[in-house]
mmCIF file of C-alpha atoms in Angstrom:
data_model
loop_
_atom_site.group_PDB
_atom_site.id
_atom_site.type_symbol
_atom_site.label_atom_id
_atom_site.label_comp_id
_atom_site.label_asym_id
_atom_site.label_seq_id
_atom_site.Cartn_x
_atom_site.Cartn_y
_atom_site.Cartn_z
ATOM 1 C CA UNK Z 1 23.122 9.493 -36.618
ATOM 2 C CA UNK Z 2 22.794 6.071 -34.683
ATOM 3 C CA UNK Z 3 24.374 6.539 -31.200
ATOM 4 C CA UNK Z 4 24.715 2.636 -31.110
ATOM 5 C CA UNK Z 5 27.487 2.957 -34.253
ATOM 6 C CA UNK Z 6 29.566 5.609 -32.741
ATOM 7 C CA UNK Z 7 29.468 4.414 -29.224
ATOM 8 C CA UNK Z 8 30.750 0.852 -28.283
ATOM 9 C CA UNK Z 9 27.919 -1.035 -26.333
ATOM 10 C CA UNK Z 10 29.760 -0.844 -22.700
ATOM 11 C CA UNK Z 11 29.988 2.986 -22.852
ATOM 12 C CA UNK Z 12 25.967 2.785 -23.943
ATOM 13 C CA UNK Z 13 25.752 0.162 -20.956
ATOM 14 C CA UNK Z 14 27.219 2.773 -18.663
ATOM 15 C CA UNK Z 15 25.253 5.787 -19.460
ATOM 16 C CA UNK Z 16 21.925 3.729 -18.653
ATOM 17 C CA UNK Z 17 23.277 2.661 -15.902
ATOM 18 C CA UNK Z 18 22.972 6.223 -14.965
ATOM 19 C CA UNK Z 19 19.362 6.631 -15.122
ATOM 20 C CA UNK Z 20 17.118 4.603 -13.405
ATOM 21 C CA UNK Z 21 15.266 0.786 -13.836
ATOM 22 C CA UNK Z 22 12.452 2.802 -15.535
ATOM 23 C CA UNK Z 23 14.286 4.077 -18.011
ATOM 24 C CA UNK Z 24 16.259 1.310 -18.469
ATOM 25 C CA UNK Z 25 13.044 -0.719 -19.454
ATOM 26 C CA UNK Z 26 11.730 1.821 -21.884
ATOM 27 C CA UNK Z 27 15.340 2.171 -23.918
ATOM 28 C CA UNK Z 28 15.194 -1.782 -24.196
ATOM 29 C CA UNK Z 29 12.423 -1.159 -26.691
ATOM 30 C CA UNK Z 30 14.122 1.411 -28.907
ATOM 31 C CA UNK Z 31 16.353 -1.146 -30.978
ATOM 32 C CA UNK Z 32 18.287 -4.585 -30.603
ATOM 33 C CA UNK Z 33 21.386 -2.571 -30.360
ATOM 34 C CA UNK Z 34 19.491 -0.661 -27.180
ATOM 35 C CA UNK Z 35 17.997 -3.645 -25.901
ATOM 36 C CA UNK Z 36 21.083 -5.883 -25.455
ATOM 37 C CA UNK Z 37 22.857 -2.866 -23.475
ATOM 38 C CA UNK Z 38 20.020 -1.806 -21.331
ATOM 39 C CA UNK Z 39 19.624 -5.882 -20.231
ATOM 40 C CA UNK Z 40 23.194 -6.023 -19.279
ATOM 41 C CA UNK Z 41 24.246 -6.828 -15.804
ATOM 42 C CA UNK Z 42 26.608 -3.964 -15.958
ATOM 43 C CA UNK Z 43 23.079 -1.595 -15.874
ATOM 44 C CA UNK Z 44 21.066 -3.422 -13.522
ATOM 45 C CA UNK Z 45 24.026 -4.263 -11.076
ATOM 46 C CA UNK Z 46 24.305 -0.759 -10.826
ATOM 47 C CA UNK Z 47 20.624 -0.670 -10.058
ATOM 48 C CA UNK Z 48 20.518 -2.892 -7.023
ATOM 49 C CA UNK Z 49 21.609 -2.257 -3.500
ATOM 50 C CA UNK Z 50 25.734 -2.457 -3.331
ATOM 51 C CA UNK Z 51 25.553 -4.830 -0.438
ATOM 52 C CA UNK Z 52 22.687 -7.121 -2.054
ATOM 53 C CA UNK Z 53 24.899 -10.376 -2.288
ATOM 54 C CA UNK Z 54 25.627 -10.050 1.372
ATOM 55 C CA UNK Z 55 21.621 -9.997 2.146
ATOM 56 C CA UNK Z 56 21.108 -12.471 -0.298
ATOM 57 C CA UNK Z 57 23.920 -14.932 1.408
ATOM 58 C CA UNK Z 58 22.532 -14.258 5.011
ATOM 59 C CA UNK Z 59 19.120 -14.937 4.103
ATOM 60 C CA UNK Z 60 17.072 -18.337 4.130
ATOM 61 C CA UNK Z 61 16.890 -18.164 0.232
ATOM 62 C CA UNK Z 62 19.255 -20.368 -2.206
ATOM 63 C CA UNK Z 63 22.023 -19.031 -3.147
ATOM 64 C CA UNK Z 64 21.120 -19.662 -6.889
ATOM 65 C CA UNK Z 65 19.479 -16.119 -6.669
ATOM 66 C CA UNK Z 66 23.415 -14.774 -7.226
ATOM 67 C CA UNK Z 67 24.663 -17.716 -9.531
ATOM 68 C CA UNK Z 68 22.145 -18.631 -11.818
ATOM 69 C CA UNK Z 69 19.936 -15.364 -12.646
ATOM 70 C CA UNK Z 70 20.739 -12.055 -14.769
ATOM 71 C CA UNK Z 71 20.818 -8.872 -12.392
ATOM 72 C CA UNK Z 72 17.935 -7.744 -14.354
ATOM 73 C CA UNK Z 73 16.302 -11.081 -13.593
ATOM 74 C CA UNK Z 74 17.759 -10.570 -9.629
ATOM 75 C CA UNK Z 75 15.973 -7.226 -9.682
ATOM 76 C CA UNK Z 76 12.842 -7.887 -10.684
ATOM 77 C CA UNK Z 77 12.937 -11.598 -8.566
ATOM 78 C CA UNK Z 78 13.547 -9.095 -5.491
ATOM 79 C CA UNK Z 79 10.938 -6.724 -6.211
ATOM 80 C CA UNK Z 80 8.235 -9.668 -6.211
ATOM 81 C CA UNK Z 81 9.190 -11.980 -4.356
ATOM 82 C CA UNK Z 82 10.444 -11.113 -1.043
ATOM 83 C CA UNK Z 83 13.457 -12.916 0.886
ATOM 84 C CA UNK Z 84 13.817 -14.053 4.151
ATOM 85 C CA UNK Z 85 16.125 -12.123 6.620
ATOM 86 C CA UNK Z 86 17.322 -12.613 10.453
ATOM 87 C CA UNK Z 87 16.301 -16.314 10.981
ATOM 88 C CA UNK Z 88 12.889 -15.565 9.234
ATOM 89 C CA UNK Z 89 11.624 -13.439 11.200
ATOM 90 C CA UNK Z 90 12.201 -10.238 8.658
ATOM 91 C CA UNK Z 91 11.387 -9.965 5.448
ATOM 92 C CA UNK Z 92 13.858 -8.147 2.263
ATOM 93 C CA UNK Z 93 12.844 -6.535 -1.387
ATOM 94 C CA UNK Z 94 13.334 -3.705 -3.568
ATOM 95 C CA UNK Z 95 10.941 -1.179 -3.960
ATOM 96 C CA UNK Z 96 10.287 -1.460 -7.731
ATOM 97 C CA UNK Z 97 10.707 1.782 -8.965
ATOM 98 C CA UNK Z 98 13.751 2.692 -7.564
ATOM 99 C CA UNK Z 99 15.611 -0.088 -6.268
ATOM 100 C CA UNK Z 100 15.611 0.921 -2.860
ATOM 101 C CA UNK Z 101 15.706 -1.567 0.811
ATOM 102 C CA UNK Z 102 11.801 -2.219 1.940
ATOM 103 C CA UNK Z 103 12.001 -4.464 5.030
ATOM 104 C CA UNK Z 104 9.539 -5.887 6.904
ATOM 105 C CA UNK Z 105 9.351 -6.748 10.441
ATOM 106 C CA UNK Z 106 7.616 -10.211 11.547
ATOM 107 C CA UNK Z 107 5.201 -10.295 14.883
ATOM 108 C CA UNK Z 108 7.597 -13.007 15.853
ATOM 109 C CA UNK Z 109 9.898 -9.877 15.902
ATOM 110 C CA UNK Z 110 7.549 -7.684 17.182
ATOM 111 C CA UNK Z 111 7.788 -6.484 21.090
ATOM 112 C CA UNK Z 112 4.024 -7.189 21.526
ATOM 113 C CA UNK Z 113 2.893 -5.895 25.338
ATOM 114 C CA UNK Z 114 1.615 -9.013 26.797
ATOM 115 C CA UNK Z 115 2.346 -11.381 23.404
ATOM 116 C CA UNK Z 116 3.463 -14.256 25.684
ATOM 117 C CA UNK Z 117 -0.443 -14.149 27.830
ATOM 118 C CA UNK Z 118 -2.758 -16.703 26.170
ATOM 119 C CA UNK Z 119 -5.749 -14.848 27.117
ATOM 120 C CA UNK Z 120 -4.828 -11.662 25.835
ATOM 121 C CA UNK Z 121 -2.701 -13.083 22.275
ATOM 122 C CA UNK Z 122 -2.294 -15.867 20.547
ATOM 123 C CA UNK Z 123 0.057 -17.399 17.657
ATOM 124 C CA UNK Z 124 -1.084 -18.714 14.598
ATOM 125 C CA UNK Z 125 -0.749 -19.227 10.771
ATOM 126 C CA UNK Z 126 -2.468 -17.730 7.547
ATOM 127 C CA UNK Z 127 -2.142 -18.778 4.432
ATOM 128 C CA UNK Z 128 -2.180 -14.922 3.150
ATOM 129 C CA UNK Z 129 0.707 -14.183 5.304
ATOM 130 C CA UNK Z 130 4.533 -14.269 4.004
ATOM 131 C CA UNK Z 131 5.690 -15.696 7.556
ATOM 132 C CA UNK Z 132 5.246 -18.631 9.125
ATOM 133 C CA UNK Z 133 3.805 -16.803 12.535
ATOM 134 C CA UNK Z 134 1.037 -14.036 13.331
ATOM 135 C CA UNK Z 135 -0.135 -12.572 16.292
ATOM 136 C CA UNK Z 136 -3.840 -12.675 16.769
ATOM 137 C CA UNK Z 137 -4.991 -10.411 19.346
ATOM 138 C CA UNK Z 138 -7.602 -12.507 21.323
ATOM 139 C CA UNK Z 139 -9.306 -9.716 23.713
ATOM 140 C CA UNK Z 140 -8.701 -6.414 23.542
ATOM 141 C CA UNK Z 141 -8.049 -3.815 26.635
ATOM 142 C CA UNK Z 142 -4.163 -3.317 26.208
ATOM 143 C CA UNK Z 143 -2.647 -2.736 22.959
ATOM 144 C CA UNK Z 144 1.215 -2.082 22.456
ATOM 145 C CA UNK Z 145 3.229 -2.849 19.557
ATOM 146 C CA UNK Z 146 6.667 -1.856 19.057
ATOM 147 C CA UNK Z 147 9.426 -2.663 16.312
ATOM 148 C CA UNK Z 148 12.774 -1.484 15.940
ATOM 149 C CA UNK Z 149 15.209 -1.743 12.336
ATOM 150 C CA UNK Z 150 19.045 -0.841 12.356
ATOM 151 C CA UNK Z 151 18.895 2.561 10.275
ATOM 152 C CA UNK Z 152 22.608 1.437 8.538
ATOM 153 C CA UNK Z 153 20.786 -1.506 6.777
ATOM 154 C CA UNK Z 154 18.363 1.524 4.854
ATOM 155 C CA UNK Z 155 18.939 2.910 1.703
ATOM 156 C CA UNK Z 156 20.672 5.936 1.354
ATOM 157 C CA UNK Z 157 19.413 9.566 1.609
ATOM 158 C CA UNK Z 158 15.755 8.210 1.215
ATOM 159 C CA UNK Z 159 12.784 9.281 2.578
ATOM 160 C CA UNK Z 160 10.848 6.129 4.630
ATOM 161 C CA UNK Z 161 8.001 5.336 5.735
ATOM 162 C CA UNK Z 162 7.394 3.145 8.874
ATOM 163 C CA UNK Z 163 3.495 1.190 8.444
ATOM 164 C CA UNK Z 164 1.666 -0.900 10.721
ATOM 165 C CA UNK Z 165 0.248 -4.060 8.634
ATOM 166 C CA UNK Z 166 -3.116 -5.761 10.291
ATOM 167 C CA UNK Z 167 -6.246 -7.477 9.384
ATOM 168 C CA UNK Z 168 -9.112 -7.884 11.241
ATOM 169 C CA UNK Z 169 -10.686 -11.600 12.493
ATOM 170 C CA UNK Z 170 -14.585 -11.643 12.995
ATOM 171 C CA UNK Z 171 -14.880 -8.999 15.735
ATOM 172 C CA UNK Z 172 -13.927 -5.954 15.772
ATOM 173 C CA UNK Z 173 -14.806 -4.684 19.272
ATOM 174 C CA UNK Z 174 -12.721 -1.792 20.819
ATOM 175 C CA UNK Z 175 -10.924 -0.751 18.022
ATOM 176 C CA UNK Z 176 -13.819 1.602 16.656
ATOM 177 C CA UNK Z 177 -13.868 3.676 20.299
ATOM 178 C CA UNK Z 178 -10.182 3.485 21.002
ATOM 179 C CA UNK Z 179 -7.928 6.231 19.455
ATOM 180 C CA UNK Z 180 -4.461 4.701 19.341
ATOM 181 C CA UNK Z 181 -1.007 6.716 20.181
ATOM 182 C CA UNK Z 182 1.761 5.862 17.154
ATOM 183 C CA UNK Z 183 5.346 7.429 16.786
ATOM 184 C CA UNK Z 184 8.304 6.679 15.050
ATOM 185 C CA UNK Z 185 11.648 7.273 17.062
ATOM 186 C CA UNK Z 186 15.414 6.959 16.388
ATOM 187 C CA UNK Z 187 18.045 6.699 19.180
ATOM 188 C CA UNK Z 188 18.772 9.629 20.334
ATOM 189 C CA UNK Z 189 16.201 11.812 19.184
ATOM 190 C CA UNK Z 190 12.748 12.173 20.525
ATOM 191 C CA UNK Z 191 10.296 14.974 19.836
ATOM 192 C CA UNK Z 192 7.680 13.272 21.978
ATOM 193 C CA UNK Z 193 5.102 13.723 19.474
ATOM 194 C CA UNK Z 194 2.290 11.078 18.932
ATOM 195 C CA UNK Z 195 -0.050 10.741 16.095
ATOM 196 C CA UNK Z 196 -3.435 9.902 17.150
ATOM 197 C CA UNK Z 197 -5.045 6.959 14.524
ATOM 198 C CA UNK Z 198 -8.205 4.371 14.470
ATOM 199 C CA UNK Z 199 -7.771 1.196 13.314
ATOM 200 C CA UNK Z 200 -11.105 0.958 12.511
ATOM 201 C CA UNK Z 201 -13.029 4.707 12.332
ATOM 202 C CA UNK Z 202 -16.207 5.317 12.666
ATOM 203 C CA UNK Z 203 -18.173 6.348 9.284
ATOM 204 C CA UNK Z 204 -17.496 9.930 10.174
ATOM 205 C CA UNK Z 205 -13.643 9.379 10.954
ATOM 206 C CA UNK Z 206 -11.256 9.519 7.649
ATOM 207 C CA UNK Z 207 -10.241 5.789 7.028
ATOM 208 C CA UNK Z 208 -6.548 6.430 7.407
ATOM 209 C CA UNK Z 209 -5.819 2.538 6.393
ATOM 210 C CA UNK Z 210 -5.227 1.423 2.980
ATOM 211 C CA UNK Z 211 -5.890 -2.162 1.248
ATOM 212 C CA UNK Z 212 -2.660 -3.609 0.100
ATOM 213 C CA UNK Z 213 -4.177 -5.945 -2.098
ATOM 214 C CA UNK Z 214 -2.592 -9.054 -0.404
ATOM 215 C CA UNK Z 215 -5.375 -9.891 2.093
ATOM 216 C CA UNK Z 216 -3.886 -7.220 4.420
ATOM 217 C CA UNK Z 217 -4.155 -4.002 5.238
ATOM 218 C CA UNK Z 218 -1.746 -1.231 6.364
ATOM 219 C CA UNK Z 219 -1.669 2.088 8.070
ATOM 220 C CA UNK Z 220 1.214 5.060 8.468
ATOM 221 C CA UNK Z 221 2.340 4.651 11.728
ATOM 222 C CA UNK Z 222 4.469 8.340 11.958
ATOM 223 C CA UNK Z 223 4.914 11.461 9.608
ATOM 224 C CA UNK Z 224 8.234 12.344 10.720
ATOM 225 C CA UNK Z 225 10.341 9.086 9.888
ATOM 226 C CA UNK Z 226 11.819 10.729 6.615
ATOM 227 C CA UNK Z 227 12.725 13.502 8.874
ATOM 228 C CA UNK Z 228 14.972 11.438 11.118
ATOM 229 C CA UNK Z 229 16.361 9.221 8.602
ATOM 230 C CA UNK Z 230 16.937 11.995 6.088
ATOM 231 C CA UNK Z 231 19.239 13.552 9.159
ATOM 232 C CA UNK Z 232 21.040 10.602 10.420
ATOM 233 C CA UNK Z 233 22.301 8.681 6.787
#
């Protein structure tokens, strides 16, 4: 029996809707009939973040993202092309697989020990890089970065991961004999547990970094983030 005869398309619209954008993409392929009700916005609104017309309207993008696109188009636009949040100076997408909030934090909102000393930072621009801003760390002996994100503006029960994304310039000097201290914290709670990671290991050291494929690289800053965030939402 054809489901797609029995069942009118909105009901076949709503029981994609309760799978997920994979499966959504593979039942597209099964028939027309399939196809025009796993493209409908009624599956793929259901797909992106509830609030994602209130990010979309505070961010620096157009506002054609909401008016003039498909939600399936809207998805997919999100997953690729990030959006600019908080004046610029954090960036928005989906993760693709899931739909769920990936943010990124710029340097230019970044608490950077000593950021504003010439001779120990400096700000630039690179092409590779999705904001207008870096931090280039001109000589190393003090190194302290710290971030912080609103935990109400994460997805849902979902595990996260907090990275630290970098690249290096021509030198590398200090990095390879300097063990750094990272941790991931939420108000309130505080374990006091550090994770001990090089930036740049020494042949025998594990290279804990991976390439991201962008011109960048990144490396887990904390293994207990999904613990805290999968207690708190």
């Amino acid at each position: 029996m054809d489901i797609t005869n029995v069942l009118p398309a909105e009901c076949i619209s709503h029981i994609i809707s309760l799978t997920t954008p994979r499966d959504a993409c593979r039942l597209a392929v099964v028939s027309p009939a399939f196809k025009s009700a796993a493209d409908s916005d009624l599956v793929w609104e259901k797909f992106l973040p509830s609030d994602y017309k209130l990010i979309i309207s505070n961010s620096v993008s157009s506002s054609f993202l909401i008016t003039s696109l498909s939600k399936k188009d809207l998805y997919f636009h999100l997953c690729h092309h990030p959006i600019f949040i908080n004046n610029g100076t954090m960036s928005f997408e989906l993760e693709k697989e899931t739909g769920k909030k990936c943010y990124m934090v710029g340097a230019r909102d970044l608490c950077i020990g000593w950021g504003s000393t010439p001779s120990c930072w400096k700000w630039t621009s690179l092409p590779e890089s999705r904001f207008p801003e870096v931090a280039e760390l001109v000589y190393f002996w003090f190194f302290e970065v710290n971030a912080r994100i609103e935990t109400r503006i994460l997805s849902h029960r979902t595990n996260y991961a907090a990275y630290l994304v970098f690249k290096f310039g021509k030198s590398t000097d200090g990095f390879r004999s300097t063990q750094l201290a990272s941790a991931v914290y939420v108000e309130g709670i505080n374990d006091k547990k550090r994770q001990g990671l090089f930036l740049d290991p020494s042949r025998n050291t594990p290279k804990l970094f991976h390439d991201r494929r962008d011109g960048w690289m990144e490396i887990e800053m904390a293994d207990k983030c999904s613990y805290f965030l999968e207690n708190i939402l």
